[in-house]
């Protein structure tokens, strides 16, 4: 966990207390507080890392670094510290206990303290995406201080108020204010762009870099947040309030260190929520004698005057002018948005005329909206009046811009809404005008400016569009975002952080809206099919498999004969197959992928073929059809070479090397895997990135297994650890899980159970977080194997049975043979020889049928042990000899050593010591490394028994 530690310079002030760390002095309102040395050490440790959970063991190691003490000592001094602080008295709260975990200092800290952060993982949170706060925010300083205190005390703080009151501005300012307390781990999730409540959890998961690999992303989201200390800002929640309330409640139950800041027009009304009513800005009262100085002391007047100056207007503020300002502010109820809109008109109309226009338009609106909430009256009146002040050109542009959902760029605006009479200079000039009039928001993402209509403004403008214009705009909008997907789709697999993902994620909201429009009317089906075909590869790359399945199947069902065999059908069939493979297993996957490949082959495009052959190879491996997988991988490699693209070629090497490895063709597998591993880092926009990863990143884990089988156990361990390290640094979960699977197999084969156990826990955590449930089942199976080796055979067998059954049920068969070997070993240990023999015979037959021959020598060795247990030593010896020969042909020295050792032990038992030594010694001497591994140590022990 990232946290601030180390030394603190200066004073730490909280509540009525001041802690001088250098002088080791605590004072309350200037009066020294008597505090024991250990209690003072505790306070310094906790206050130096505010809002950070410090475990009990961590605190004890700091307070008593050279002494072993009981936990009761910590509780004793903590009680004394809390008593000295008056913690819990009269509402004061300084230290909170997280049951079973530790303590956290929760009071706001002020003063001159400077925390020196050590390098124990306190790197900047990569998904942080807060916009910068305004250089000056008028009238909200007290709100920020009050809210800061609430965030330290409550898991959820909801800023509630009318539309346009400034909730988002305050929330962003507050989040920036608190960001250092959370080591930069602050994430803004703008739900205002979502129209479907079911997208709330996927939207948050995407911002946090969590792949959406199932229909319900919430378990993965909660698993990710469980031990994190993050500030989440949920912005604009009123239209999805029930869903957000349920999600927030689940998060605070599962993740005690997470803090949630909500902006909404209504409260969530959940346990643990503190509701903060954000009022409008205070306005000067009606007082004909009030001076300009007094009027400008009120926040509403300050904001109005500052916005007048920002718009370029210049005038000397007299007492009379100030009174007009005060009247305008009162008429607008101190609503920040309305004040800004009105202030920007002063340059064009003057202060008095602006007030007159306000009277004419807003008064009528208020009178006509008596039954509506006050904020809707004010906002509606503001929009009516503001729209009436626009030029005809600006009105047209505003109406047409309403086709966008959320953010858009100048290029998007030009492509979508331009007409023959609306050229580029006129359009861009109008956009500048709308920004200046506060009807259009502008923000920067790097070097790119993005624009957004406020939700109420967009709804208002949409209402003014005529039906014909709306249809034409929607068609243009859909066509633009189809081109956008085709242009930027290859970038998606490389996007890993919140700021990188945000512009693309906002674009996807427009894609969703365009898809909904296109399939809502049969006359637009062709547009929808084209758009869906461009969208499904992006949904795949972002692990949005439910949406990938939904739109690919929707488009396929609407497809007419003229689309059959088209590139669109190819993409849609691939999208359907891949999404179903990950969401539902093998059902309907193969027909869809086969059809997609058939189209790709007919079109003769090597890149298109590769994009289908890769997933098809993965499908065959997942379902345990290793022979078909090898055939597919061979084709994949050939097609990759034909592309001439380095990324595709690297991916082809991996697919082929992976399949060759499981097929027992170890020498060729090593060549292919090393070729993939030795390739240079590749650009993200290369064709191979379609499947979301690159061959270079995946090859190491399989190569590590291959090296062990070839009799290079030390090289195998080095490769395994190096691959895991690189995958962890790249933070690509699928790559890391594959690296861990390869590494754990090597650790188990070497007999390094401690390393295996450590990495199994890592695999369970990462795979569970990203819905890679088959990997979790495999990891649990590896856990069970360790239990069997450590003597708990009954529990291990029971767990292995469940794991294998789950893998069979999900049609994931890549590792079932390896787990079956562990299960049979356990059955032998508890004397269930007959069941074990039946299972090993079945496993051998399946290997010969399905093709994962890399396990065949070990299966034959295991069968020999079962025969020996059945008192058929002659047959056991013959079976071991066959296992040795199978290992020799395969080049699997790792398996051959085991079988040779066991046959030599049989010979020793028959007092054929010379024969045993002659058989085993040459094999042992072939090994130049790995002499501390279990297999070589037991082989040497057998050799020692051959000495007479």
Tab-separated table of C-alpha atoms in Angstrom, residues 399-677:
chain	number	residue	atom	x	y	z
A	399	UNK	CA	-28.681	23.387	-31.815
A	400	UNK	CA	-26.511	21.228	-34.066
A	401	UNK	CA	-23.848	20.653	-31.397
A	402	UNK	CA	-26.506	18.978	-29.246
A	403	UNK	CA	-26.002	15.797	-31.298
A	404	UNK	CA	-22.841	15.127	-29.265
A	405	UNK	CA	-23.052	13.217	-25.994
A	406	UNK	CA	-20.421	14.639	-23.678
A	407	UNK	CA	-17.085	15.833	-25.011
A	408	UNK	CA	-16.167	16.486	-28.621
A	409	UNK	CA	-13.297	18.090	-30.508
A	410	UNK	CA	-13.225	20.880	-33.077
A	411	UNK	CA	-12.509	18.288	-35.757
A	412	UNK	CA	-15.557	16.278	-34.699
A	413	UNK	CA	-17.715	19.395	-34.766
A	414	UNK	CA	-16.503	20.308	-38.250
A	415	UNK	CA	-17.044	16.804	-39.618
A	416	UNK	CA	-20.496	16.336	-38.096
A	417	UNK	CA	-22.369	19.636	-38.118
A	418	UNK	CA	-20.860	21.633	-40.991
A	419	UNK	CA	-23.118	22.497	-43.934
A	420	UNK	CA	-22.458	24.188	-47.282
A	421	UNK	CA	-23.495	27.487	-45.717
A	422	UNK	CA	-21.471	26.877	-42.528
A	423	UNK	CA	-17.798	26.958	-43.435
A	424	UNK	CA	-14.855	26.276	-41.118
A	425	UNK	CA	-14.089	29.904	-40.126
A	426	UNK	CA	-17.742	30.600	-39.365
A	427	UNK	CA	-18.131	27.388	-37.343
A	428	UNK	CA	-14.987	27.894	-35.295
A	429	UNK	CA	-15.857	31.536	-34.734
A	430	UNK	CA	-19.289	30.539	-33.485
A	431	UNK	CA	-17.802	27.937	-31.137
A	432	UNK	CA	-15.512	30.601	-29.709
A	433	UNK	CA	-18.557	32.812	-29.230
A	434	UNK	CA	-20.508	30.072	-27.453
A	435	UNK	CA	-17.557	29.389	-25.151
A	436	UNK	CA	-17.316	33.097	-24.390
A	437	UNK	CA	-21.035	33.140	-23.582
A	438	UNK	CA	-20.616	30.128	-21.218
A	439	UNK	CA	-23.026	28.037	-23.249
A	440	UNK	CA	-20.201	25.701	-24.204
A	441	UNK	CA	-17.570	24.392	-21.792
A	442	UNK	CA	-13.972	24.063	-22.943
A	443	UNK	CA	-11.211	22.021	-21.328
A	444	UNK	CA	-7.801	20.811	-22.412
A	445	UNK	CA	-6.516	17.254	-22.593
A	446	UNK	CA	-2.835	17.663	-23.285
A	447	UNK	CA	-2.530	19.721	-26.456
A	448	UNK	CA	-6.134	19.014	-27.489
A	449	UNK	CA	-9.096	21.196	-26.545
A	450	UNK	CA	-12.370	19.428	-25.951
A	451	UNK	CA	-15.823	20.975	-25.723
A	452	UNK	CA	-19.016	19.999	-23.999
A	453	UNK	CA	-22.544	21.287	-23.723
A	454	UNK	CA	-23.936	21.246	-20.223
A	455	UNK	CA	-26.595	18.571	-19.954
A	456	UNK	CA	-29.415	21.070	-19.505
A	457	UNK	CA	-28.161	23.171	-22.392
A	458	UNK	CA	-27.940	20.086	-24.619
A	459	UNK	CA	-31.482	19.011	-23.748
A	460	UNK	CA	-32.730	22.539	-24.433
A	461	UNK	CA	-30.979	22.664	-27.813
A	462	UNK	CA	-32.189	19.181	-28.799
A	463	UNK	CA	-35.757	20.266	-28.136
A	464	UNK	CA	-35.338	23.074	-30.650
A	465	UNK	CA	-34.112	20.819	-33.472
A	466	UNK	CA	-36.604	19.837	-36.155
A	467	UNK	CA	-36.995	16.169	-37.002
A	468	UNK	CA	-35.346	16.379	-40.410
A	469	UNK	CA	-32.235	18.107	-39.054
A	470	UNK	CA	-32.057	15.659	-36.155
A	471	UNK	CA	-31.999	12.645	-38.488
A	472	UNK	CA	-29.369	14.135	-40.791
A	473	UNK	CA	-27.175	15.122	-37.852
A	474	UNK	CA	-27.474	11.685	-36.268
A	475	UNK	CA	-26.414	10.031	-39.526
A	476	UNK	CA	-23.438	12.356	-39.880
A	477	UNK	CA	-22.568	11.778	-36.206
A	478	UNK	CA	-22.626	7.973	-36.640
A	479	UNK	CA	-20.502	8.128	-39.782
A	480	UNK	CA	-17.913	10.314	-38.076
A	481	UNK	CA	-17.557	7.998	-35.105
A	482	UNK	CA	-17.231	4.992	-37.399
A	483	UNK	CA	-14.257	6.720	-39.028
A	484	UNK	CA	-12.950	7.706	-35.588
A	485	UNK	CA	-13.016	4.077	-34.441
A	486	UNK	CA	-11.224	2.889	-37.544
A	487	UNK	CA	-8.555	5.554	-37.124
A	488	UNK	CA	-7.899	5.319	-33.397
A	489	UNK	CA	-8.996	1.735	-32.619
A	490	UNK	CA	-5.407	0.370	-32.798
A	491	UNK	CA	-4.390	2.745	-29.987
A	492	UNK	CA	-6.705	1.183	-27.401
A	493	UNK	CA	-4.642	-1.832	-26.247
A	494	UNK	CA	-1.822	0.485	-25.148
A	495	UNK	CA	-4.020	2.739	-22.987
A	496	UNK	CA	-3.432	1.870	-19.350
A	497	UNK	CA	-3.914	4.986	-17.218
A	498	UNK	CA	-6.903	7.161	-16.408
A	499	UNK	CA	-5.698	10.304	-18.221
A	500	UNK	CA	-4.785	8.304	-21.345
A	501	UNK	CA	-8.099	6.497	-21.406
A	502	UNK	CA	-10.340	9.459	-20.649
A	503	UNK	CA	-10.586	11.084	-24.128
A	504	UNK	CA	-11.234	7.697	-25.738
A	505	UNK	CA	-13.753	6.730	-23.098
A	506	UNK	CA	-15.650	9.955	-23.700
A	507	UNK	CA	-15.634	9.182	-27.415
A	508	UNK	CA	-17.128	5.763	-26.729
A	509	UNK	CA	-20.153	7.498	-25.193
A	510	UNK	CA	-20.811	9.037	-28.609
A	511	UNK	CA	-20.341	5.629	-30.233
A	512	UNK	CA	-22.953	4.125	-27.925
A	513	UNK	CA	-25.390	6.925	-28.687
A	514	UNK	CA	-24.825	6.486	-32.427
A	515	UNK	CA	-25.411	2.726	-32.182
A	516	UNK	CA	-28.639	3.229	-30.266
A	517	UNK	CA	-29.864	5.697	-32.897
A	518	UNK	CA	-28.826	3.562	-35.846
A	519	UNK	CA	-30.663	0.441	-34.690
A	520	UNK	CA	-33.745	2.323	-33.511
A	521	UNK	CA	-34.961	2.815	-37.091
A	522	UNK	CA	-34.813	0.225	-39.852
A	523	UNK	CA	-33.824	2.908	-42.357
A	524	UNK	CA	-30.467	3.327	-40.568
A	525	UNK	CA	-29.515	-0.341	-40.194
A	526	UNK	CA	-26.694	-0.174	-42.722
A	527	UNK	CA	-25.111	2.670	-40.768
A	528	UNK	CA	-25.477	0.661	-37.556
A	529	UNK	CA	-23.881	-2.443	-39.069
A	530	UNK	CA	-20.915	-0.452	-40.308
A	531	UNK	CA	-20.517	1.320	-36.961
A	532	UNK	CA	-20.836	-1.891	-34.934
A	533	UNK	CA	-18.222	-3.599	-37.101
A	534	UNK	CA	-15.798	-0.774	-36.338
A	535	UNK	CA	-16.718	-0.753	-32.636
A	536	UNK	CA	-16.432	-4.419	-31.685
A	537	UNK	CA	-12.595	-4.609	-31.943
A	538	UNK	CA	-12.397	-1.618	-29.604
A	539	UNK	CA	-14.855	-3.183	-27.170
A	540	UNK	CA	-12.623	-6.284	-27.219
A	541	UNK	CA	-9.417	-4.346	-26.638
A	542	UNK	CA	-11.032	-2.621	-23.645
A	543	UNK	CA	-12.481	-5.932	-22.339
A	544	UNK	CA	-16.034	-4.620	-22.737
A	545	UNK	CA	-17.203	-8.069	-23.767
A	546	UNK	CA	-20.907	-7.685	-22.869
A	547	UNK	CA	-21.170	-4.676	-25.175
A	548	UNK	CA	-19.099	-6.443	-27.804
A	549	UNK	CA	-21.531	-9.352	-27.774
A	550	UNK	CA	-24.616	-7.129	-27.699
A	551	UNK	CA	-23.734	-5.011	-30.708
A	552	UNK	CA	-22.130	-7.730	-32.800
A	553	UNK	CA	-25.201	-9.946	-32.419
A	554	UNK	CA	-27.563	-7.011	-32.951
A	555	UNK	CA	-25.779	-6.121	-36.184
A	556	UNK	CA	-25.566	-9.717	-37.410
A	557	UNK	CA	-29.279	-10.251	-36.855
A	558	UNK	CA	-30.056	-7.124	-38.881
A	559	UNK	CA	-27.660	-7.960	-41.700
A	560	UNK	CA	-29.093	-8.422	-45.177
A	561	UNK	CA	-27.800	-10.547	-48.035
A	562	UNK	CA	-25.751	-7.695	-49.466
A	563	UNK	CA	-23.591	-7.733	-46.310
A	564	UNK	CA	-22.842	-11.460	-46.429
A	565	UNK	CA	-19.147	-12.096	-46.832
A	566	UNK	CA	-18.275	-8.457	-46.194
A	567	UNK	CA	-15.509	-7.102	-43.992
A	568	UNK	CA	-18.245	-5.950	-41.600
A	569	UNK	CA	-19.540	-9.492	-41.188
A	570	UNK	CA	-15.980	-10.704	-40.631
A	571	UNK	CA	-15.456	-8.276	-37.731
A	572	UNK	CA	-18.894	-8.910	-36.275
A	573	UNK	CA	-18.522	-12.702	-36.350
A	574	UNK	CA	-15.108	-12.382	-34.683
A	575	UNK	CA	-16.587	-10.051	-32.073
A	576	UNK	CA	-19.422	-12.461	-31.388
A	577	UNK	CA	-17.079	-15.436	-31.099
A	578	UNK	CA	-14.483	-13.792	-28.891
A	579	UNK	CA	-17.005	-12.210	-26.529
A	580	UNK	CA	-18.880	-15.493	-26.164
A	581	UNK	CA	-15.610	-17.338	-25.538
A	582	UNK	CA	-14.776	-15.105	-22.573
A	583	UNK	CA	-18.304	-14.680	-21.240
A	584	UNK	CA	-19.876	-18.106	-21.811
A	585	UNK	CA	-17.126	-20.583	-22.692
A	586	UNK	CA	-17.124	-22.444	-25.979
A	587	UNK	CA	-20.824	-22.259	-26.851
A	588	UNK	CA	-21.357	-20.706	-30.292
A	589	UNK	CA	-17.733	-19.524	-30.332
A	590	UNK	CA	-16.300	-21.887	-32.936
A	591	UNK	CA	-18.984	-21.337	-35.622
A	592	UNK	CA	-18.611	-17.564	-35.345
A	593	UNK	CA	-14.807	-17.620	-35.490
A	594	UNK	CA	-14.819	-20.177	-38.296
A	595	UNK	CA	-17.173	-18.014	-40.346
A	596	UNK	CA	-15.010	-14.952	-39.691
A	597	UNK	CA	-11.894	-16.805	-40.850
A	598	UNK	CA	-13.703	-18.068	-43.947
A	599	UNK	CA	-14.496	-14.481	-44.918
A	600	UNK	CA	-10.949	-13.306	-44.157
A	601	UNK	CA	-9.481	-16.053	-46.327
A	602	UNK	CA	-11.878	-15.210	-49.130
A	603	UNK	CA	-10.780	-11.605	-48.983
A	604	UNK	CA	-7.119	-12.638	-49.107
A	605	UNK	CA	-5.951	-10.087	-46.515
A	606	UNK	CA	-3.205	-11.538	-44.289
A	607	UNK	CA	-3.786	-9.056	-41.469
A	608	UNK	CA	-7.501	-9.881	-41.367
A	609	UNK	CA	-6.715	-13.599	-41.282
A	610	UNK	CA	-4.244	-13.102	-38.435
A	611	UNK	CA	-6.836	-11.203	-36.412
A	612	UNK	CA	-9.075	-14.269	-36.491
A	613	UNK	CA	-6.449	-17.015	-36.372
A	614	UNK	CA	-5.044	-15.666	-33.077
A	615	UNK	CA	-8.349	-15.912	-31.187
A	616	UNK	CA	-9.089	-19.225	-32.920
A	617	UNK	CA	-5.796	-20.644	-31.661
A	618	UNK	CA	-6.639	-19.434	-28.155
A	619	UNK	CA	-10.066	-21.060	-28.411
A	620	UNK	CA	-8.616	-24.467	-29.338
A	621	UNK	CA	-6.086	-24.273	-26.490
A	622	UNK	CA	-8.768	-23.252	-23.999
A	623	UNK	CA	-10.974	-26.170	-25.028
A	624	UNK	CA	-8.086	-28.656	-24.940
A	625	UNK	CA	-7.948	-29.429	-28.661
A	626	UNK	CA	-4.164	-29.180	-28.866
A	627	UNK	CA	-3.901	-30.788	-32.265
A	628	UNK	CA	-6.240	-28.250	-33.831
A	629	UNK	CA	-4.484	-25.501	-31.914
A	630	UNK	CA	-1.141	-26.533	-33.424
A	631	UNK	CA	-2.588	-26.577	-36.929
A	632	UNK	CA	-4.089	-23.137	-36.338
A	633	UNK	CA	-0.820	-21.821	-34.861
A	634	UNK	CA	1.147	-23.049	-37.864
A	635	UNK	CA	-1.204	-21.177	-40.161
A	636	UNK	CA	-1.027	-18.174	-37.874
A	637	UNK	CA	2.768	-18.150	-38.084
A	638	UNK	CA	2.763	-18.400	-41.865
A	639	UNK	CA	0.176	-15.653	-42.229
A	640	UNK	CA	2.089	-13.452	-39.760
A	641	UNK	CA	5.236	-13.786	-41.865
A	642	UNK	CA	3.232	-12.795	-44.924
A	643	UNK	CA	2.185	-9.504	-43.308
A	644	UNK	CA	5.785	-8.342	-43.009
A	645	UNK	CA	4.784	-6.599	-39.747
A	646	UNK	CA	7.198	-7.100	-36.839
A	647	UNK	CA	4.416	-7.218	-34.239
A	648	UNK	CA	2.453	-9.777	-36.229
A	649	UNK	CA	5.557	-11.924	-36.756
A	650	UNK	CA	6.359	-11.833	-33.032
A	651	UNK	CA	2.807	-12.855	-32.213
A	652	UNK	CA	3.032	-15.664	-34.762
A	653	UNK	CA	6.209	-16.955	-33.060
A	654	UNK	CA	4.420	-16.997	-29.713
A	655	UNK	CA	1.303	-18.780	-30.933
A	656	UNK	CA	3.373	-21.449	-32.674
A	657	UNK	CA	5.862	-21.829	-29.826
A	658	UNK	CA	3.064	-22.119	-27.282
A	659	UNK	CA	1.261	-24.831	-29.249
A	660	UNK	CA	4.486	-26.702	-30.009
A	661	UNK	CA	5.325	-26.717	-26.303
A	662	UNK	CA	2.066	-28.343	-25.248
A	663	UNK	CA	2.363	-30.764	-28.164
A	664	UNK	CA	5.705	-31.967	-26.787
A	665	UNK	CA	7.840	-30.594	-29.634
A	666	UNK	CA	10.197	-28.886	-27.220
A	667	UNK	CA	13.180	-28.051	-29.427
A	668	UNK	CA	11.047	-26.311	-32.045
A	669	UNK	CA	8.997	-24.642	-29.325
A	670	UNK	CA	12.124	-23.157	-27.791
A	671	UNK	CA	13.227	-21.694	-31.113
A	672	UNK	CA	9.856	-20.033	-31.661
A	673	UNK	CA	9.496	-18.761	-28.105
A	674	UNK	CA	13.009	-17.318	-28.034
A	675	UNK	CA	12.325	-15.621	-31.377
A	676	UNK	CA	9.213	-14.004	-29.893
A	677	UNK	CA	11.078	-13.042	-26.746
